[in-house]
C-alpha atoms as one frame of an Amber mdcrd trajectory, in Angstrom:
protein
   0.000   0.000   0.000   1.558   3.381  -0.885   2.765   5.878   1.361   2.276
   9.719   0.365   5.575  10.244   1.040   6.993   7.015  -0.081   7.602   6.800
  -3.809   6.317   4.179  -5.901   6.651   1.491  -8.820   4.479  -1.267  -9.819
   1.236   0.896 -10.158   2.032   1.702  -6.504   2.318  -1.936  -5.287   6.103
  -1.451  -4.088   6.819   1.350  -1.941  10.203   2.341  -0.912  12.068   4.740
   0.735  15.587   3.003   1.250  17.202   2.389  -1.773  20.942   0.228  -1.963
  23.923   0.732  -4.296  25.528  -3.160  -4.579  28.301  -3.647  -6.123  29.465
  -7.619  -6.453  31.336 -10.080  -8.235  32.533 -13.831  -8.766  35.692 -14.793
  -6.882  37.405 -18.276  -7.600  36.847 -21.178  -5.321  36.615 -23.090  -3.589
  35.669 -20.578  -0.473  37.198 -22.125   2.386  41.124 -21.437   0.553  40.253
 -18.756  -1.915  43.090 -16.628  -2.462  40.665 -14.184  -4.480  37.890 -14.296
  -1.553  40.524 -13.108   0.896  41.940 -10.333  -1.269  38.317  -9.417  -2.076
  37.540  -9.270   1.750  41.216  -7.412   2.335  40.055  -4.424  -0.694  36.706
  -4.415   1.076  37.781  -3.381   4.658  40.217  -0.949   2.787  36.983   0.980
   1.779  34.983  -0.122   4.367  35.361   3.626   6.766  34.593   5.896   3.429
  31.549   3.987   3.007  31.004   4.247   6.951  31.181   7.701   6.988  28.513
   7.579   4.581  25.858   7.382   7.830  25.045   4.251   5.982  24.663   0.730
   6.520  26.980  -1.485   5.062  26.055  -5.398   3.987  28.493  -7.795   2.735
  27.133 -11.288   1.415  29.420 -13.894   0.780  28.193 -17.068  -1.342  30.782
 -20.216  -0.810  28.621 -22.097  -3.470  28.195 -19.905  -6.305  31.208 -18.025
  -5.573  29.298 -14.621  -5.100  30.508 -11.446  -3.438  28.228  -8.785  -2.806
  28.278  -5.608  -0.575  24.823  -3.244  -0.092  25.393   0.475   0.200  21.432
   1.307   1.860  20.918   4.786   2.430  17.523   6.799   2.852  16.249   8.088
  -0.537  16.619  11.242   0.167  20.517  11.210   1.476  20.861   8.783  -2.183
  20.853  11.321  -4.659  23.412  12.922  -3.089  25.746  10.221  -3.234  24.826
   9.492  -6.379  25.910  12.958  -7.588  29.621  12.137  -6.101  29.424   8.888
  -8.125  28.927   6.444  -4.862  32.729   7.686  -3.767  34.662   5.097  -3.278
  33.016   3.014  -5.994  35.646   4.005  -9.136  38.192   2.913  -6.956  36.636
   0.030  -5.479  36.359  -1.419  -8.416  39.177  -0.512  -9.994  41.483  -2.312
  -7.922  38.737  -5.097  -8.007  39.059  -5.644 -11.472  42.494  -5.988 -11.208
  42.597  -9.085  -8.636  43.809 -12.438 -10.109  40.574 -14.655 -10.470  37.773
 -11.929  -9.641  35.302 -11.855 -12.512  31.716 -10.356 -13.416  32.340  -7.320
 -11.567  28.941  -5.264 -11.393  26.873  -2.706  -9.945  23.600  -1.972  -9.631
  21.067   0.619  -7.767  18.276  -0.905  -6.063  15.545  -0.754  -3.629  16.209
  -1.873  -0.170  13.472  -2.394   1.975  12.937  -3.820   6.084   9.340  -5.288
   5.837
């Protein structure tokens, strides 16, 4: 049900007002002795404070079976565009160096809706 001061998609049958920036990839397996995982992780913390100071909360999903790495920027909608505008600083860096780790693939972002029900 739609909020006046939520936005809305879906003819107004999704609601939101928390929207995530993810960025992710595919690291090389398996998990439990990937030497791409743990340089992943290592970049990750390295950029973990600038994405603190954000005031945001910070997710980071790790997949041992389908080798997925994921991390959730979630901010309020109306704190996102502003972020946005500095290009989700760190992101170009972030991935960047991502890119450039030895068996780290499928690097991608994507802005998305991110909602507590």
């Amino acid at each position: 049900h739609a909020s006046r001061n939520m936005p809305a998609i879906a003819n107004g049958a999704v609601t939101f007002d928390t929207v995530a920036r993810e960025w992710r990839c595919k690291y090389t397996g398996p998990a439990p002795e990937s030497a791409s995982l743990e340089a992943v992780e290592k970049l990750f913390e390295k950029h973990l404070p600038a994405m603190k100071a954000l005031d945001a909360e910070v997710f980071r999903q790790v997949c041992g079976g389908c080798l997925d790495f994921k991390v959730s920027t979630v901010l309020p909608l109306e704190r996102f565009g502003e972020w946005e505008k500095k290009e989700f600083t760190p992101e170009k860096d972030f991935l960047a160096e991502l890119q450039k780790i030895d068996g780290v693939s499928a690097v991608e972002t994507q802005t998305i809706t991110f909602m507590k029900m």
